[in-house]
Amino acid sequence: AYNFLPPGAKKDNQHTAELPASTFTCVGLDLERLFVRRNVKAKEEAAKKKGSNNKGVGSKYKFDAAFVGSNSTQFMTPAFFDSLADHGVIVAETIKFVVDASDEAKTAFNGKIRDLCRNAGTVPPTDASSPSTTPSQKNGWFQDNALTEQLHTNVVPLKKREVAATVGQARADLRYASPYQLVFKKGKQ
């Protein structure tokens, strides 16, 4: 047994997990095919019910939430974003705990995740010579700072120093304060 209770803890502690009615989808290697197929099904169902109140139509084919590990960001494709419900949430893992990554690489990785999400569902300018260098927003995904902070509520706060931090201590403090997960919701910022 590797998960020992701390010294002094009662030995008869029991916990029963209570989860809401949920469906978890575990996927093999063909993830893109799953996303495309679910999106086609959602569109077919919406077309069948055309003319009626379409609110929520196709929602059984859309994911309410997705967790993307730091080694799976390459799967954040247009089909991935299309497979999420409008009220959906994306939790993306950062590379905070990757020892070999430099601070600059970690910051760049977080920025790339934000860019992928922000640009999801955007329409590029129709004319390449257009003065606008940024795509027009359709329905990107933006970081929800309140939910991101809520994920990090149990992180032990840094101890206050009585003297000024050294350069190494300041760098360590910044690393410690960086998030290990980012939360995104659909909409316009």
Short mmCIF file of C-alpha atoms in Angstrom, two decimals:
data_model
loop_
_atom_site.label_atom_id
_atom_site.label_comp_id
_atom_site.label_asym_id
_atom_site.label_seq_id
_atom_site.Cartn_x
_atom_site.Cartn_y
_atom_site.Cartn_z
CA ALA A 1 0.00 0.00 0.00
CA TYR A 2 1.45 3.32 -1.02
CA ASN A 3 -1.24 5.71 0.25
CA PHE A 4 -0.71 5.66 4.01
CA LEU A 5 -2.79 7.83 6.31
CA PRO A 6 -0.88 10.54 8.17
CA PRO A 7 0.24 9.77 11.73
CA GLY A 8 -2.59 10.11 14.24
CA ALA A 9 -5.37 9.66 11.66
CA LYS A 10 -8.24 7.34 12.54
CA LYS A 11 -7.78 3.94 10.93
CA ASP A 12 -11.51 3.40 10.36
CA ASN A 13 -12.01 6.44 8.07
CA GLN A 14 -14.22 5.56 5.14
CA HIS A 15 -15.27 7.61 2.17
CA THR A 16 -17.97 6.83 -0.33
CA ALA A 17 -17.70 8.79 -3.56
CA GLU A 18 -20.97 10.30 -4.74
CA LEU A 19 -20.98 11.37 -8.37
CA PRO A 20 -23.82 12.95 -10.34
CA ALA A 21 -25.29 10.99 -13.21
CA SER A 22 -22.53 11.34 -15.79
CA THR A 23 -21.25 9.73 -18.92
CA PHE A 24 -17.53 9.39 -19.37
CA THR A 25 -16.19 8.70 -22.84
CA CYS A 26 -12.82 7.00 -23.03
CA VAL A 27 -11.40 7.09 -26.51
CA GLY A 28 -8.65 5.13 -28.21
CA LEU A 29 -6.37 6.53 -30.86
CA ASP A 30 -8.95 7.84 -33.37
CA LEU A 31 -10.07 10.87 -31.40
CA GLU A 32 -10.63 13.12 -34.41
CA ARG A 33 -13.06 10.58 -35.89
CA LEU A 34 -15.08 10.59 -32.65
CA PHE A 35 -15.34 14.39 -32.69
CA VAL A 36 -16.36 14.56 -36.34
CA ARG A 37 -18.94 11.78 -35.93
CA ARG A 38 -20.54 13.40 -32.88
CA ASN A 39 -20.71 16.74 -34.69
CA VAL A 40 -22.39 15.10 -37.72
CA LYS A 41 -24.93 13.40 -35.44
CA ALA A 42 -25.71 16.70 -33.70
CA LYS A 43 -26.28 18.44 -37.04
CA GLU A 44 -28.48 15.58 -38.32
CA GLU A 45 -30.64 15.74 -35.22
CA ALA A 46 -30.93 19.53 -35.48
CA ALA A 47 -31.98 19.22 -39.14
CA LYS A 48 -34.71 16.70 -38.24
CA LYS A 49 -36.19 19.11 -35.72
CA LYS A 50 -35.89 22.19 -37.94
CA GLY A 51 -38.77 24.57 -37.45
CA SER A 52 -39.42 23.53 -33.87
CA ASN A 53 -37.80 24.98 -30.78
CA ASN A 54 -34.19 23.92 -31.38
CA LYS A 55 -32.91 25.05 -27.99
CA GLY A 56 -30.66 22.28 -26.72
CA VAL A 57 -31.03 20.14 -29.83
CA GLY A 58 -28.00 17.99 -30.40
CA SER A 59 -26.79 18.52 -26.85
CA LYS A 60 -26.62 14.78 -26.21
CA TYR A 61 -23.85 14.69 -28.82
CA LYS A 62 -21.91 17.57 -27.30
CA PHE A 63 -19.51 17.28 -24.40
CA ASP A 64 -20.19 19.41 -21.32
CA ALA A 65 -16.56 19.35 -20.22
CA ALA A 66 -13.18 18.25 -21.48
CA PHE A 67 -9.85 17.81 -19.74
CA VAL A 68 -6.82 18.20 -21.97
CA GLY A 69 -3.54 16.97 -20.59
CA SER A 70 -0.35 18.84 -21.41
CA ASN A 71 0.72 16.01 -23.71
CA SER A 72 -2.58 16.10 -25.64
CA THR A 73 -2.88 19.71 -26.75
CA GLN A 74 -2.35 18.62 -30.36
CA PHE A 75 -5.91 17.23 -30.19
CA MET A 76 -7.34 20.73 -29.65
CA THR A 77 -8.53 20.88 -33.27
CA PRO A 78 -11.58 22.62 -34.77
CA ALA A 79 -13.49 19.32 -34.50
CA PHE A 80 -12.60 19.15 -30.79
CA PHE A 81 -13.96 22.63 -30.12
CA ASP A 82 -17.08 21.94 -32.23
CA SER A 83 -17.78 18.82 -30.15
CA LEU A 84 -18.21 20.89 -26.96
CA ALA A 85 -21.54 22.35 -25.87
CA ASP A 86 -21.95 26.13 -25.81
CA HIS A 87 -22.07 25.99 -21.99
CA GLY A 88 -19.07 23.63 -21.92
CA VAL A 89 -15.84 23.99 -20.00
CA ILE A 90 -12.30 23.07 -21.00
CA VAL A 91 -9.70 22.36 -18.33
CA ALA A 92 -6.22 22.42 -19.85
CA GLU A 93 -3.16 21.20 -17.97
CA THR A 94 -0.06 23.38 -18.13
CA ILE A 95 3.54 22.16 -18.06
CA LYS A 96 4.23 23.65 -14.63
CA PHE A 97 5.65 20.38 -13.33
CA VAL A 98 7.80 19.51 -16.36
CA VAL A 99 11.26 19.72 -14.86
CA ASP A 100 13.20 20.05 -18.13
CA ALA A 101 11.12 22.97 -19.44
CA SER A 102 12.51 26.47 -18.96
CA ASP A 103 10.40 29.24 -17.47
CA GLU A 104 10.16 30.82 -20.92
CA ALA A 105 8.91 27.54 -22.42
CA LYS A 106 6.27 27.21 -19.69
CA THR A 107 5.04 30.76 -20.30
CA ALA A 108 5.01 30.17 -24.07
CA PHE A 109 3.07 26.92 -23.62
CA ASN A 110 0.39 28.66 -21.53
CA GLY A 111 0.17 31.40 -24.17
CA LYS A 112 -0.20 28.80 -26.93
CA ILE A 113 -3.07 27.11 -25.08
CA ARG A 114 -4.78 30.49 -24.69
CA ASP A 115 -4.26 31.24 -28.40
CA LEU A 116 -5.63 27.85 -29.48
CA CYS A 117 -8.75 28.39 -27.40
CA ARG A 118 -9.20 32.06 -28.27
CA ASN A 119 -8.91 31.36 -32.01
CA ALA A 120 -11.21 28.34 -32.01
CA GLY A 121 -14.25 29.14 -34.09
CA THR A 122 -12.79 32.31 -35.56
CA VAL A 123 -13.18 33.26 -39.18
CA PRO A 124 -10.00 34.49 -40.86
CA PRO A 125 -10.19 37.65 -42.99
CA THR A 126 -11.41 36.85 -46.52
CA ASP A 127 -8.80 39.07 -48.18
CA ALA A 128 -5.15 38.37 -47.45
CA SER A 129 -4.35 42.05 -48.05
CA SER A 130 -6.91 43.08 -45.44
CA PRO A 131 -5.53 45.66 -42.97
CA SER A 132 -6.92 43.55 -40.12
CA THR A 133 -4.25 41.17 -38.89
CA THR A 134 -6.45 39.45 -36.34
CA PRO A 135 -9.32 37.14 -37.29
CA SER A 136 -12.86 38.33 -36.62
CA GLN A 137 -14.29 36.61 -33.55
CA LYS A 138 -17.09 34.12 -34.04
CA ASN A 139 -17.13 32.12 -30.84
CA GLY A 140 -13.73 31.61 -29.25
CA TRP A 141 -12.99 30.13 -25.86
CA PHE A 142 -11.59 32.44 -23.20
CA GLN A 143 -9.89 31.79 -19.89
CA ASP A 144 -12.29 31.95 -16.97
CA ASN A 145 -10.12 33.42 -14.25
CA ALA A 146 -12.64 32.74 -11.46
CA LEU A 147 -12.83 29.02 -12.29
CA THR A 148 -9.06 28.82 -12.78
CA GLU A 149 -8.56 30.34 -9.33
CA GLN A 150 -11.14 27.98 -7.85
CA LEU A 151 -9.10 25.01 -9.10
CA HIS A 152 -6.13 26.35 -7.18
CA THR A 153 -7.87 27.20 -3.87
CA ASN A 154 -6.19 24.40 -1.91
CA VAL A 155 -2.66 25.41 -2.89
CA VAL A 156 -0.68 26.26 0.22
CA PRO A 157 0.14 30.00 0.19
CA LEU A 158 3.75 31.10 0.17
CA LYS A 159 5.26 32.08 3.49
CA LYS A 160 5.99 35.79 3.82
CA ARG A 161 9.65 36.60 4.04
CA GLU A 162 11.01 39.07 6.54
CA VAL A 163 13.85 40.05 4.20
CA ALA A 164 13.86 40.71 0.48
CA ALA A 165 13.85 37.59 -1.66
CA THR A 166 16.98 36.65 -3.53
CA VAL A 167 16.81 36.30 -7.31
CA GLY A 168 16.51 32.53 -6.96
CA GLN A 169 13.78 32.81 -4.31
CA ALA A 170 11.83 35.29 -6.44
CA ARG A 171 12.04 32.91 -9.43
CA ALA A 172 10.90 30.02 -7.23
CA ASP A 173 7.97 32.11 -5.95
CA LEU A 174 6.86 32.88 -9.52
CA ARG A 175 7.09 29.21 -10.44
CA TYR A 176 5.10 28.22 -7.38
CA ALA A 177 2.38 30.79 -8.10
CA SER A 178 1.93 29.73 -11.74
CA PRO A 179 -1.22 27.70 -12.44
CA TYR A 180 -1.09 23.98 -13.17
CA GLN A 181 -4.47 24.07 -14.94
CA LEU A 182 -6.35 26.71 -16.94
CA VAL A 183 -10.13 26.81 -17.41
CA PHE A 184 -11.81 28.07 -20.59
CA LYS A 185 -15.44 28.87 -21.42
CA LYS A 186 -17.03 29.72 -24.73
CA GLY A 187 -17.97 33.27 -25.60
CA LYS A 188 -16.58 36.66 -26.44
CA GLN A 189 -14.17 38.35 -24.10
#
